[in-house]
Coordinates of C-alpha atoms in Angstrom, one line a residue:
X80 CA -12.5 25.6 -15.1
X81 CA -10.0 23.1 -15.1
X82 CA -10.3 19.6 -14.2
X83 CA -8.3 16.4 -12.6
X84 CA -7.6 12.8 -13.1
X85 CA -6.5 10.4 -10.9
X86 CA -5.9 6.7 -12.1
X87 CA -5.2 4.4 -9.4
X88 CA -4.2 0.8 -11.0
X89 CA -5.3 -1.9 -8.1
X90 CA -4.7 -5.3 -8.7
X91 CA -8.7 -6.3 -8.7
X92 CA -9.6 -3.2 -10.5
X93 CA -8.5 0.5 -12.7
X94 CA -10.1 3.2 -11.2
X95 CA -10.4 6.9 -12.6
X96 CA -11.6 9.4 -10.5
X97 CA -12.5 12.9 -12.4
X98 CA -12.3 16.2 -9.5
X99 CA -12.5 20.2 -10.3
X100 CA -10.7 23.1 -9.3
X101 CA -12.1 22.6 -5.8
X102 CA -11.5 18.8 -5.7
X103 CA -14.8 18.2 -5.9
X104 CA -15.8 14.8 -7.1
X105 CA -17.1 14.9 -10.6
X106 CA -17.2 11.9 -11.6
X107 CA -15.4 7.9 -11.4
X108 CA -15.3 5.1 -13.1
X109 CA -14.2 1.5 -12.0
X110 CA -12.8 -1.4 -14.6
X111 CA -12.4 -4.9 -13.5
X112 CA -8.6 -6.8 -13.8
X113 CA -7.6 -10.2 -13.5
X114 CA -4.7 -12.0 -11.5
X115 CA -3.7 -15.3 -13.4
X116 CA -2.0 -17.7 -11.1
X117 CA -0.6 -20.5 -13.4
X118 CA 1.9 -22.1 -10.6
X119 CA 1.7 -22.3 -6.5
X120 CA 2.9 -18.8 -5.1
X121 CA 2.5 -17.3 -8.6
X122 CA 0.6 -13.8 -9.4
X123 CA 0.4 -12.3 -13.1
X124 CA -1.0 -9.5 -14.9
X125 CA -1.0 -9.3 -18.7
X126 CA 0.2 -4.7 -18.7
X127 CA -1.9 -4.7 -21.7
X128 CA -4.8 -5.6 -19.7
X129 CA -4.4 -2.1 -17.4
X130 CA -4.0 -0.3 -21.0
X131 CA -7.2 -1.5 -21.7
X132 CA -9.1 -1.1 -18.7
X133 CA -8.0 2.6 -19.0
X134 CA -9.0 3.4 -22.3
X135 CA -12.5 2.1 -21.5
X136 CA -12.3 4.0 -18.2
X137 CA -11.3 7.4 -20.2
X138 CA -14.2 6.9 -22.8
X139 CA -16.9 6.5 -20.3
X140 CA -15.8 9.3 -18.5
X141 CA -15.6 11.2 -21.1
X142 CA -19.1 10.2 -22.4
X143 CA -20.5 10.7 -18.6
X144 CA -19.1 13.8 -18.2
X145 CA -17.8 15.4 -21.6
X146 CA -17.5 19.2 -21.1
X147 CA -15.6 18.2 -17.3
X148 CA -13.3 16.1 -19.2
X149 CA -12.2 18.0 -22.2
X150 CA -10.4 20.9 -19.4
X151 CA -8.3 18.2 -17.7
X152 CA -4.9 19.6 -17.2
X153 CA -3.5 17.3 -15.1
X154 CA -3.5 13.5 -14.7
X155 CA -2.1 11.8 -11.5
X156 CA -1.0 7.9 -11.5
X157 CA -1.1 5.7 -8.9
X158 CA -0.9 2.0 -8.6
X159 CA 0.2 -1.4 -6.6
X160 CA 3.7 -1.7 -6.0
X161 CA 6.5 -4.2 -6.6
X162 CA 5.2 -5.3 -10.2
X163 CA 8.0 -6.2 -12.2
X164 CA 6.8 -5.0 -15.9
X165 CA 9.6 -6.0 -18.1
X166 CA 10.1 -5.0 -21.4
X167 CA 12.4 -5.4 -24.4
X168 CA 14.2 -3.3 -26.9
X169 CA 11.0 -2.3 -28.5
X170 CA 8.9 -1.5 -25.7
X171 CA 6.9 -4.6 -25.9
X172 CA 6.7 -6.6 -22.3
X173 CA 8.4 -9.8 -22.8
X174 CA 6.4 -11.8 -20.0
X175 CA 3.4 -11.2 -17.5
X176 CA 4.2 -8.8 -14.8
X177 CA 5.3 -10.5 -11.6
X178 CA 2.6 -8.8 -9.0
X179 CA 3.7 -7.9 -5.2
X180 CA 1.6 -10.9 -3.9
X181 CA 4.2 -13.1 -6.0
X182 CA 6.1 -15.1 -3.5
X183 CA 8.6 -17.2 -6.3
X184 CA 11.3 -15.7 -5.9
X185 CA 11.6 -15.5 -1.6
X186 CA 15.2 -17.7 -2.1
X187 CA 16.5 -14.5 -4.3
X188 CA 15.1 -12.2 -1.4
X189 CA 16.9 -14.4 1.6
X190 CA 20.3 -14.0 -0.9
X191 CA 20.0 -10.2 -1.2
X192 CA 18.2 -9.5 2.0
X193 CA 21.5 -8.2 4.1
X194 CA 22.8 -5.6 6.2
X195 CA 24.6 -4.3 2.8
X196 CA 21.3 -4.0 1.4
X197 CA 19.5 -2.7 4.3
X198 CA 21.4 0.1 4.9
X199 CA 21.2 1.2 1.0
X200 CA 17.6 0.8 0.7
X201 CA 16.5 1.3 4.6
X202 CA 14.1 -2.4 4.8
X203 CA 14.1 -5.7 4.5
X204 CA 14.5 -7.0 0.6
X205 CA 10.7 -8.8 0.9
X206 CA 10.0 -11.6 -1.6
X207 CA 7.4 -9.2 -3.0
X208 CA 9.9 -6.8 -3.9
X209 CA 11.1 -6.1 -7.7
X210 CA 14.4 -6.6 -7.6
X211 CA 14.4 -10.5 -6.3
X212 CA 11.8 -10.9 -8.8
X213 CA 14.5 -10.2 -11.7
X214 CA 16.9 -12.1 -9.6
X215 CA 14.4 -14.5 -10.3
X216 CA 14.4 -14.3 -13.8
X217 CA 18.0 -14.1 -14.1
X218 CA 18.2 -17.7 -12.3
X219 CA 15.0 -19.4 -13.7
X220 CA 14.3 -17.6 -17.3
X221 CA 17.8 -16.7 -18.6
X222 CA 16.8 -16.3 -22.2
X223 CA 14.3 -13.4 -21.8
X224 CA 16.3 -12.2 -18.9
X225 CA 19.3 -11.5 -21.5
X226 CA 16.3 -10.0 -23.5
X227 CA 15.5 -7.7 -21.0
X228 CA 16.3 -3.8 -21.5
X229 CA 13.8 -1.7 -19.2
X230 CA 12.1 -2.8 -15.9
X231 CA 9.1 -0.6 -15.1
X232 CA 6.5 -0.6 -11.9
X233 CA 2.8 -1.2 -13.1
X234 CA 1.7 2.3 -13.0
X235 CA 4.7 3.2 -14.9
X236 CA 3.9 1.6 -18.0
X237 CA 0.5 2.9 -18.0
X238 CA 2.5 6.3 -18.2
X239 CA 4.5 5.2 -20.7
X240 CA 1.4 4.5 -22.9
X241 CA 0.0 7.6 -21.8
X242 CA 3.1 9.9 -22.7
X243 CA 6.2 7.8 -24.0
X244 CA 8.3 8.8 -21.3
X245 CA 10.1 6.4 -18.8
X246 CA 9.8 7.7 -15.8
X247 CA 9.3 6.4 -11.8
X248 CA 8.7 8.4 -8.6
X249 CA 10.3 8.1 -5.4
X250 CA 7.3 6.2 -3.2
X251 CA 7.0 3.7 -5.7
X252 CA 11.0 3.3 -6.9
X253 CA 11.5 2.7 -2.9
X254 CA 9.8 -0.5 -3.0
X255 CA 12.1 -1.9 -5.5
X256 CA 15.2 -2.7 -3.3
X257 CA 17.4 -0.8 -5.9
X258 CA 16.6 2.8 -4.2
X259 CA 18.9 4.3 -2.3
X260 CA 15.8 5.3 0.0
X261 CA 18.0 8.4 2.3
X262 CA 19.3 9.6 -1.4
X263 CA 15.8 9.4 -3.4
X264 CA 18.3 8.0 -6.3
X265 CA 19.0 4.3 -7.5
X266 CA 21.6 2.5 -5.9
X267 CA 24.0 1.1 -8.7
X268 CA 25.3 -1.1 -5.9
X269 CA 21.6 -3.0 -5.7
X270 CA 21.0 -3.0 -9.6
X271 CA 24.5 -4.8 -10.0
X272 CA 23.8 -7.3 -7.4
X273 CA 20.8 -8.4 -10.0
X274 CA 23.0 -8.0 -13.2
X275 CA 21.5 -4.6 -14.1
X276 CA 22.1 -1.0 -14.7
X277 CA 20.9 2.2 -14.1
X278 CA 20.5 1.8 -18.1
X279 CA 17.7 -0.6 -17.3
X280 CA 15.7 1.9 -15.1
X281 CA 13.0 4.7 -15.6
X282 CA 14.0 8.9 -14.9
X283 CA 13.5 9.1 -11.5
X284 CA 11.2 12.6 -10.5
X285 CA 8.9 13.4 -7.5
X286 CA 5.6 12.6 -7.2
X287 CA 4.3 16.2 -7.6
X288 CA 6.7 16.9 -10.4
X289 CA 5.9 16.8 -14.2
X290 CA 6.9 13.5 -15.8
X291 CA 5.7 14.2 -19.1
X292 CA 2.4 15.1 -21.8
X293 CA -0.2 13.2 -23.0
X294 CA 0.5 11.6 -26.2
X295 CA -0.8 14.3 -29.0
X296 CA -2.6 11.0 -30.8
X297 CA -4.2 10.3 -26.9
X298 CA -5.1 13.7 -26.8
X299 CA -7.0 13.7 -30.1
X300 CA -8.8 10.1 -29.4
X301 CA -10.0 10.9 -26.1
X302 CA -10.7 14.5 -26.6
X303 CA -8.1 16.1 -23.8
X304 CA -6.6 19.7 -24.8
X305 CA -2.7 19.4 -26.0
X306 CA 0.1 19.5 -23.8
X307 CA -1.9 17.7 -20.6
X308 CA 0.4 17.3 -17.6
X309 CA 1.0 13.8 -16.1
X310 CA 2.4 13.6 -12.1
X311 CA 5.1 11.7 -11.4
X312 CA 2.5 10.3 -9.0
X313 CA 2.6 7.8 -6.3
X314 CA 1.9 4.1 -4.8
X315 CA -0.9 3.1 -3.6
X316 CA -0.4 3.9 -0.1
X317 CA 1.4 7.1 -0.9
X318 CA -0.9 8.2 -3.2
X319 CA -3.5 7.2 -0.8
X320 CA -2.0 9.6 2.2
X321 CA -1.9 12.6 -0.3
X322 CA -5.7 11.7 -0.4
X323 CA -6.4 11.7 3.0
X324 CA -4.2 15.5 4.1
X325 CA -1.0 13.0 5.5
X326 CA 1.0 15.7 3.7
X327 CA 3.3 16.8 6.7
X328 CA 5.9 15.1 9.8
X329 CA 3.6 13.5 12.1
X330 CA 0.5 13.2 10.3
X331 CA -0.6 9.5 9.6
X332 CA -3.5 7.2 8.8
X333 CA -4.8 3.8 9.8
X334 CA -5.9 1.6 7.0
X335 CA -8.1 -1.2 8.3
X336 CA -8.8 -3.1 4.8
X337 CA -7.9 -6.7 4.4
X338 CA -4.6 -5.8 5.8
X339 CA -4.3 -3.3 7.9
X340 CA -1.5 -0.1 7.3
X341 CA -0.4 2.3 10.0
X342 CA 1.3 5.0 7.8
X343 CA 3.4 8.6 9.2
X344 CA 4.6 10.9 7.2
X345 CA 8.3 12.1 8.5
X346 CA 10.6 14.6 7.8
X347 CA 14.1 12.9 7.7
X348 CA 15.0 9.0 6.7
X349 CA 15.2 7.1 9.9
X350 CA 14.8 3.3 9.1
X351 CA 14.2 0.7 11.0
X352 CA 14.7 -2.3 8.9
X353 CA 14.7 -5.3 11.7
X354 CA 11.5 -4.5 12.7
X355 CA 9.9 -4.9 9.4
X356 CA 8.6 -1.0 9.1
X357 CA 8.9 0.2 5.9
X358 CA 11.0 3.0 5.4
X359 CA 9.7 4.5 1.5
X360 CA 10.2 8.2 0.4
X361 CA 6.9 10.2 0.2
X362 CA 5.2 10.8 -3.1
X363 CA 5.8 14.8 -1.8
X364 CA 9.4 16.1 -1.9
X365 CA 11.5 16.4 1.0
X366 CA 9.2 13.7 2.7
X367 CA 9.2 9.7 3.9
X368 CA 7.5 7.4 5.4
X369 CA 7.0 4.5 7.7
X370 CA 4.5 1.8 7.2
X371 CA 3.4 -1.0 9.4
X372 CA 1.7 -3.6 7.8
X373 CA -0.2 -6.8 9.5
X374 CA -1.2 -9.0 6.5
X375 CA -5.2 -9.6 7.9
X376 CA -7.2 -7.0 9.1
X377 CA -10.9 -6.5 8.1
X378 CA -9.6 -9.9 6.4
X379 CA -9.9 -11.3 10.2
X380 CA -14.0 -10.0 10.4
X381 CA -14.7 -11.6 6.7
X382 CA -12.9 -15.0 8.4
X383 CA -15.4 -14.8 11.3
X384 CA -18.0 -14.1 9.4
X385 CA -17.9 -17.2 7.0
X386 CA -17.5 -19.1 9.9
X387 CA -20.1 -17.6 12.2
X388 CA -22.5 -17.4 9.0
X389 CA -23.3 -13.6 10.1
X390 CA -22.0 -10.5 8.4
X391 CA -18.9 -8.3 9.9
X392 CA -21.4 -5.4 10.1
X393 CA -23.8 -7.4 12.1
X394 CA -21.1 -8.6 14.4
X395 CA -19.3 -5.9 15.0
X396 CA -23.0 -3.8 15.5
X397 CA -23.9 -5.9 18.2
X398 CA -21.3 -5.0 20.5
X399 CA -22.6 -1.1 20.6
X400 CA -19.9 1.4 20.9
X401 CA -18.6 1.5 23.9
X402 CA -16.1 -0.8 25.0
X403 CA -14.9 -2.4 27.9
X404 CA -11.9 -3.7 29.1
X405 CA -10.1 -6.9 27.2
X406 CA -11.7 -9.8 27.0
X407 CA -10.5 -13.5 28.5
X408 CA -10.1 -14.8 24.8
X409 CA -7.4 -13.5 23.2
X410 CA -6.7 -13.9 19.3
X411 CA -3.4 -13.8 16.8
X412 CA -4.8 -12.3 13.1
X413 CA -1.8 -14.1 11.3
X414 CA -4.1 -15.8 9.1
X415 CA -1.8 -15.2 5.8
X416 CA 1.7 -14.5 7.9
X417 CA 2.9 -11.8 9.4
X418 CA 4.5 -8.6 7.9
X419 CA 5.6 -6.2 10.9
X420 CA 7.1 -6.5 13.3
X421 CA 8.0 -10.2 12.5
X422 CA 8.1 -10.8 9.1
X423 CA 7.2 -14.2 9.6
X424 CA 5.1 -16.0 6.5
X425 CA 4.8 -19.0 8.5
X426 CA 3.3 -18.6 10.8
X427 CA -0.4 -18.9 11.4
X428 CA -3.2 -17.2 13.8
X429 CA -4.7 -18.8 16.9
X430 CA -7.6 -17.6 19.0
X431 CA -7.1 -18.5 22.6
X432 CA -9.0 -18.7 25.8
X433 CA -12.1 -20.3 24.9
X434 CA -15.1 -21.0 27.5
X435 CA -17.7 -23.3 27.6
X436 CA -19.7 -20.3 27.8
X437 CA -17.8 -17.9 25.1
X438 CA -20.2 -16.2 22.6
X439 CA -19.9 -15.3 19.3
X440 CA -19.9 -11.4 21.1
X441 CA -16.9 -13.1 22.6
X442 CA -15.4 -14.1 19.7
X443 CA -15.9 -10.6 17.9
X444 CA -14.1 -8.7 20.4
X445 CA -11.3 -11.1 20.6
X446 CA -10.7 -10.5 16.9
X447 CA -11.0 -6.8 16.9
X448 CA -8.5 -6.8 20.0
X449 CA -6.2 -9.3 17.9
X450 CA -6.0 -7.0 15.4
X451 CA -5.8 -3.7 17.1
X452 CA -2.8 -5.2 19.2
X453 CA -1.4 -5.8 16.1
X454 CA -1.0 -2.3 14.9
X455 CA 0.1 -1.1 17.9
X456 CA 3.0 -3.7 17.1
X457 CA 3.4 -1.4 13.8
X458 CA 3.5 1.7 15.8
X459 CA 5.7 0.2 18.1
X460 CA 7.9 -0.6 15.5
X461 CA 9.3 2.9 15.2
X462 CA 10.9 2.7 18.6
X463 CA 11.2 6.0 20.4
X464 CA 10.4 8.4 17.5
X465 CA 7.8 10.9 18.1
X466 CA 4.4 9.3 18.0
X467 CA 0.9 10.7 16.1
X468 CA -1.2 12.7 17.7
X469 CA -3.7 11.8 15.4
X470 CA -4.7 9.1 13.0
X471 CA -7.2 9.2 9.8
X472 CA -9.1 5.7 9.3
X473 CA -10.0 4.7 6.4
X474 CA -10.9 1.1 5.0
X475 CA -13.7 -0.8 5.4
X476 CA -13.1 -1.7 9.1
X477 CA -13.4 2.4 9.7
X478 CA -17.1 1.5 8.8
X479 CA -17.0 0.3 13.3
X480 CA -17.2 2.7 15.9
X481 CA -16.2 0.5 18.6
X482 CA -13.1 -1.0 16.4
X483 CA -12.3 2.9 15.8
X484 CA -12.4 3.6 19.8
X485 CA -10.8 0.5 20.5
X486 CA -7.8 0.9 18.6
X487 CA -7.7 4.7 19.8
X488 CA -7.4 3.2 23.2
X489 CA -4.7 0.6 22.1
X490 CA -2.8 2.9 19.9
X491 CA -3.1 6.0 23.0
X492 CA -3.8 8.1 19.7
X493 CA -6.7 9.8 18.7
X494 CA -8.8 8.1 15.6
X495 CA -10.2 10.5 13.3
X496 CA -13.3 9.6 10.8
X497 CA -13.8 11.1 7.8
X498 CA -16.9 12.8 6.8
X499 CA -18.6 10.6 3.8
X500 CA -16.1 11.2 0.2
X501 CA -14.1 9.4 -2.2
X502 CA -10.4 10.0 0.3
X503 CA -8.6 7.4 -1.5
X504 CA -5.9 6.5 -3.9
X505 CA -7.6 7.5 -7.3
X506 CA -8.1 11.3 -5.3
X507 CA -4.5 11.8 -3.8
X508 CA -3.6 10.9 -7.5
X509 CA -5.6 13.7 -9.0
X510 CA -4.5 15.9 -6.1
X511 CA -0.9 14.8 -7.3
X512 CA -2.3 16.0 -10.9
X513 CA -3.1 19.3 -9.9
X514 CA 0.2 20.0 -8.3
X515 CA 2.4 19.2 -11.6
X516 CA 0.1 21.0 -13.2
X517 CA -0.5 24.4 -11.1
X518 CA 2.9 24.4 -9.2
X519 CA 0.5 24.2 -6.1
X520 CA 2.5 24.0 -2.8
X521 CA 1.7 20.5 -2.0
X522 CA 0.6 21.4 1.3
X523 CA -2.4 23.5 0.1
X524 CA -3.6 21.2 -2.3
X525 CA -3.6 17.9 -0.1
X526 CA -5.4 19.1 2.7
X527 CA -7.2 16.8 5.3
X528 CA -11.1 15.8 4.8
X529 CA -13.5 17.2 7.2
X530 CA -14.2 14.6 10.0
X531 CA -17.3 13.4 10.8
X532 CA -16.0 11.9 14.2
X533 CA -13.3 11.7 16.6
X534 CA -12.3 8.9 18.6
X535 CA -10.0 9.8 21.9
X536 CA -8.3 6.8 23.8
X537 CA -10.5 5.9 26.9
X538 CA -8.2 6.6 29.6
X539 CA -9.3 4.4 32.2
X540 CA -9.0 1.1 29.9
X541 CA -5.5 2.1 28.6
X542 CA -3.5 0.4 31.0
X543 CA -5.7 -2.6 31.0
X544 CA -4.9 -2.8 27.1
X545 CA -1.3 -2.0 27.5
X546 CA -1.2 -5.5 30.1
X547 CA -3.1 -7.5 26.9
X548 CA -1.2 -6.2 24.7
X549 CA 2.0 -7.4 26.4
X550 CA 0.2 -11.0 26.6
X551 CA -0.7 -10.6 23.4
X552 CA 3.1 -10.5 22.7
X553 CA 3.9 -13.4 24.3
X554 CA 2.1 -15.6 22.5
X555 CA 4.0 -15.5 19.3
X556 CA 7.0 -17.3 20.4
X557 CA 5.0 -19.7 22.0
X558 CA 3.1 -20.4 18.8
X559 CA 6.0 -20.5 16.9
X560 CA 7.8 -22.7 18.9
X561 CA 4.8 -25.1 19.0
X562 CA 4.8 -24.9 15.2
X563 CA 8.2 -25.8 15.1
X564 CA 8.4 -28.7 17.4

C-alpha cells in the first residue's frame, strides 16, 4: 500500500503530515521555526533552518511509523508565500529570506504598484510581495543583488534540497508580482522592471504535476524507495483549499485564524485588483482563485481576551448559539491594517457605541459582528460574480457555533463544519502528492470532508445585518478622516 507526504512550511513551524491510499491520517509531525527581526518592519528566516526542521520531521516519522513510510510515492509541498529565498551561482542563499510579513520594501511596491502591473499580474503589487522585495535589494544591497542568480519561494528551496530541481507552481509564482496570473507564465515585462530575467526564475509546472524525484542520496538516508515523486504543490492557502474539497468553480472556504480568508475557487481569471481581492491561479490546472483577506480575525478574540482576562472559548461560549439581531456597539477589527477591500496599513480598529451598561457579552458580540462584516467586505469584493452556495470553516474561530451562524447570516451563505480531521495545508499537500504520483483526476482525489454541521443564514436577521453592515461601512472613512486630521 502506498503512502503520502505532505510538508507544509509555516512561518512558526514545518509540519509533515504522513496519509495512505485512502487519505487516512497516519501519522504527523510538527518542528518549531524562528522569525528573526533585526530592524523595525523586518522578518527573516535563515532556508537552512526549514532544511533542518525537515530532516528531523522525516526521521521521526520514519522512526514513528517505519513500514508506512518506506512506501511513500509521492511528497506534496506547501508553504508561506512571498519569501524571497535568494541564492547565488552555487546554490548557496546569499542572505536571510525576506518573509511575507516583511514590510521594507512598501516604497518599491508604491513604484511598481500600477495599472501596467495590475493588469499583468491581476492585484495590487503588496509590500509583502517578492518582487518589491528584490527591488529592495537592488536599491539597498547592490553588491549581493549583482550576486544574485536564482530567486526561489520558501517551499521551493526545500524542493530543491529535496530533488535538485528549480521548479515553482502556479498558486505560489502568482504571489510574486512577476506572473502573468491570466497566462500561468512569468511576465518578462515585471522581471525587467526589477532588473531580472526569466534566467533568474524556477520551471514553472502545476501543482498536481511532477516537478521532480527525490534525491537518490535522500532516498537512501531516510529510507524512501527510488524514484519518489515530488508535486509541484501549492501555497499555503491553495494547498489548504485542495485539503478542504475547494477543488471546483464555486466552491470556497472561510478561514477564521488570526486573519481571516474568504477563498473561491473559479473557473476563468477575472481580477479585481482595486478592491484588494487577490486574483492567484489554483494549485489545480485550469483553475484560480480569489482571496479576501482582513488582517485580524480570531486575532480580534485573543485581543479581547487579554484585555477582558477570560479566554475566547469562554466568551464566545457564553453567548449560546443562537443569535440575535446586531448589537448597539459596533466594532472595526483593523487592529494590524487592513487588507481587503481597502488595503489600508494605517489604519487602526475602533469599537463604538459604548453604554454605561455594556457587558463584556456586549463587547463579544461586537467583535464577532466586526469581524463577520469584514468578510462580507471580502465577498463583496468580487462585485457581481456568482456568489458560494456554500462555505467550509476552518480555523480556530470555526471552533464557535454562534460566530459560524453569525457569519452565515452576514455572508447569506451557508457555513459548513467539518467533521473532526487534520483538513489543512500539510493534507491538501499530500493530496497534491498523490495526484503527481497516480495521475489521479484532481477532482477525485481532493474531495470535501464529511461535515459534522451546517450553518444556514437566519432569514429573519438578514436584513437587519445587511443595515449594520452598511453602518459598519461608514465608519471607515470617518475613522480615517479623524486619523488624518
Amino acid at each position: 500500500m502506498s503512502t503520502y507526504l505532505g510538508l507544509d512550511l509555516g512561518t512558526s513551524s514545518l509540519k509533515a503530515l504522513l496519509i495512505g491510499e485512502d487519505q487516512a491520517v497516519i501519522g504527523s509531525v510538527s518542528v518549531p521555526l524562528t522569525v528573526e527581526r533585526p530592524h523595525f518592519g523586518w522578518s527573516e528566516q535563515n532556508p537552512q533552518s526549514w532544511i533542518v526542521a525537515c530532516e528531523a520531521a522525516m526521521q521521526e516519522l520514519h522512526a514513528k511509523h517505519g513500514r508506512d513510510f518506506a512506501e511513500i510515492a509521492g511528497i506534496g509541498l506547501s508553504g508561506h508565500m512571498h519569501g524571497a529565498t535568494v541564492l547565488g551561482e552555487d546554490g548557496t542563499p546569499l542572505r536571510p529570506c525576506i518573509l511575507w510579513n516583511d514590510t521594507r520594501s512598501h516604497e518599491e511596491a508604491k513604484a511598481l504598484d500600477d495599472a501596467e502591473a495590475r493588469a499583468i499580474t491581476g492585484n495590487i503589487v503588496f509590500p509583502g510581495f517578492t518582487a518589491p522585495k528584490l527591488a529592495w535589494m537592488r536599491d539597498h544591497e547592490p553588491a549581493l543583488f549583482e550576486k544574485m542568480c536564482f530567486v526561489l519561494l520558501p517551499k521551493d528551496y526545500l524542493r530543491l534540497w529535496l530533488t535538485g530541481e528549480r521548479v515553482a507552481e502556479m498558486s505560489d509564482a502568482a504571489g510574486t508580482s512577476w506572473l502573468d496570473t491570466g497566462k500561468r507564465d512569468w511576465s518578462d515585462r515585471m522581471l525587467e522592471r526589477t532588473g531580472m530575467t526569466r534566467d533568474n526564475m524556477s520551471r514553472l509546472v502545476e501543482g498536481t504535476e511532477a516537478s521532480g524525484e527525490v534525491r537518490p542520496v535522500l532516498a537512501e538516508k531516510f529510507g524512501l524507495k527510488p524514484g519518489v515523486i515530488v508535486a509541484g504543490g501549492g501555497g499555503d492557502n491553495a494547498a489548504s483549499a485542495c485539503g478542504v474539497g475547494v477543488a471546483a468553480p464555486g466552491t470556497g472556504f472561510l478561514s477564521l485564524g488570526t486573519s481571516g480568508v474568504l477563498f473561491t475557487a473559479t473557473a476563468g481569471y477575472d481580477p479585481v485588483p482595486e478592491t484588494a481581492l487577490h486574483t492567484f491561479c489554483h494549485a489545480i490546472p485550469g483553475l484560480w482563485h480569489q482571496m479576501g483577506v482582513t488582517l485580524s480575525a480570531a486575532g480580534c478574540m485573543d485581543w479581547l481576551s487579554k484585555l477582558l482576562k477570560e479566554e475566547p472559548a469562554a466568551l464566545t461560549g457564553a453567548l449560546g448559539e443562537t443569535i440575535e439581531g446586531p448589537g448597539r456597539s459596533m466594532f472595526l477589527p483593523y487592529l494590524s491594517g487592513e487588507r481587503t477591500p481597502h488595503n489600508d496599513a494605517d489604519i487602526r480598529g475602533v469599537l463604538t457605541g459604548i453604554e454605561s451598561d455594556t457587558t463584556r457579552e456586549a463587547m463579544t458580540r461586537a467583535v464577532l459582528e466586526g469581524v463577520a462584516y469584514s468578510m462580507r467586505d471580502c465577498l463583496d469584493a468580487a462585485g457581481d460574480k456568482p456568489k458560494p452556495q456554500r462555505l467550509i470553516a476552518v480555523g480556530a474561530g470555526s471552533r464557535s457555533a454562534y460566530w459560524l451562524q453569525l457569519m452565515a447570516t452576514v455572508l447569506e451563505t451557508e457555513i459548513a463544519l467539518p467533521a473532526a480531521g487534520d483538513f489543512g495545508a500539510a493534507f491538501g499537500a499530500a493530496r497534491l502528492g498523490i495526484t503527481a504520483a497516480t495521475g489521479a483526476d484532481p477532482r477525485t482525489v481532493m474531495t470535501q470532508p464529511p461535515v459534522a454541521r451546517s450553518f444556514e443564514p437566519v432569514a429573519d436577521k438578514i436584513d437587519a445585518f445587511r443595515e449594520a453592515h452598511r453602518r459598519y461601512k461608514a465608519l471607515y472613512p470617518a475613522i480615517k478622516q479623524a486619523m488624518v486630521g
